[in-house]
Phi, psi and omega in degrees: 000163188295339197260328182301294190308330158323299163328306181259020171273307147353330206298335185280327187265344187269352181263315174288356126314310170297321216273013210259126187310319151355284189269349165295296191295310168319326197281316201249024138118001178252006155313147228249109160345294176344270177308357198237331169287329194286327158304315153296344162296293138349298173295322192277319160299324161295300189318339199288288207285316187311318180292334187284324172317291191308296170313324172295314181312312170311312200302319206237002130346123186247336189239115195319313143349261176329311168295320158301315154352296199266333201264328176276264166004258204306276186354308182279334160287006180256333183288327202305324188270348201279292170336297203290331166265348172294303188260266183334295198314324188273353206253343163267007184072042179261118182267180189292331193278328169319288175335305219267329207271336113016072176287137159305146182286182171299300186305342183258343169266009168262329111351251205313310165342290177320292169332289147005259172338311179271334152344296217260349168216023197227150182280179206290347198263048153228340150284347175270341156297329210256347169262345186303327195311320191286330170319297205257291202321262196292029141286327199285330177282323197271336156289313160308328161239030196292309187288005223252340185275137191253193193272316216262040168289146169258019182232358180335307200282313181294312173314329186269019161313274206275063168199355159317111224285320178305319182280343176283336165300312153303326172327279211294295172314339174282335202296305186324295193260039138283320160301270150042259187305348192251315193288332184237018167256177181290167198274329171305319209281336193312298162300308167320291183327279183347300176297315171290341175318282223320297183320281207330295152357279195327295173315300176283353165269349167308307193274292142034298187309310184292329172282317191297310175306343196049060188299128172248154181287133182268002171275325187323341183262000152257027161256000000 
């Protein structure tokens, strides 16, 4: 299947995901308050652009199934972020002026940027390619640090997001009508799909990365 074959195209960037100081120090708890408010800031600006890919995905969705789906999907990621500024975002003390004073980073407007772009111009089973990653990549991390976390981890509460059985259920549904769609395209659109995993892949050992560098715009000091 198509999603199999993604996985294991990937398998070297997904292991360089685990294995990435970010998700080391997230898992067993010594990520730097710093770095994990910056990640989350960062996740609340993505999240923005993620739920609209999804909502485009409804939009363009022929099968009602799918459509509700997708129409869920983006709901729950606007909630997701709405959470990540009620709670974490407030639990590092951080105000709306923090918030604002906050540049996105290059990877997350570039992320999202792409994202965007391919909604808004690319066909639908390749935009259901280019959002699973974000999908299935932190089920697949956050099982992996799930076990690894105590009741006092202080990062506990974001790991058990993505290890929620409703969120494991999107998973499995998108990887499903990502299969779908790949089962019934030409070896052209086939390639397409292919290529936004990957990117998409790419983008989330990027953003991790970014967080960890606490990445900055390097023109900022002649602005």
């Amino acid at each position: 299947m198509f999603t199999d074959d993604a996985w294991a195209q990937t398998a070297d960037l997904l292991r360089a995901i685990h294995e990435h100081p970010f998700n080391t120090a997230l898992g067993d708890g010594t990520l730097s308050r710093e770095r994990f408010a910056f990640y989350i800031v960062q996740d609340a600006r993505y999240l923005e652009a993620f739920a609209k890919a999804l909502a485009t995905a409804a939009v363009r969705a022929a099968d009602p199934d799918e459509m509700a789906f997708w129409s869920q999907a983006a709901h729950d990621a606007i909630a997701a972020e709405r959470t990540l500024h009620e709670g974490y975002i407030e639990q590092y003390g951080l105000t709306a002026a923090d918030l604002t004073g906050v540049p996105t980073s290059p990877t997350a407007l570039g992320y999202s940027s792409w994202l965007q772009a391919t909604a808004l111009s690319a066909p639908y089973p390749v935009l259901a390619a280019a959002v699973l990653p974000c999908f299935w990549i932190y089920e697949d991390v956050g099982a992996a640090l799930v076990g690894r976390s105590s009741e006092t981890h202080p990062y506990r509460a974001w790991i058990a997001t993505y290890v929620d059985p409703a969120y494991t259920a999107s998973v499995t549904r998108a990887k499903q009508i990502t299969d779908r769609l790949a089962a019934e395209a030409d070896p052209a659109l086939l390639e397409q799909m292919r290529a936004a995993f990957v990117k998409a892949a790419e983008f989330e050992w990027m953003f991790w990365d970014s967080a960890w560098q606490l990445e900055s715009w390097p023109t900022a000091k002649w602005l």
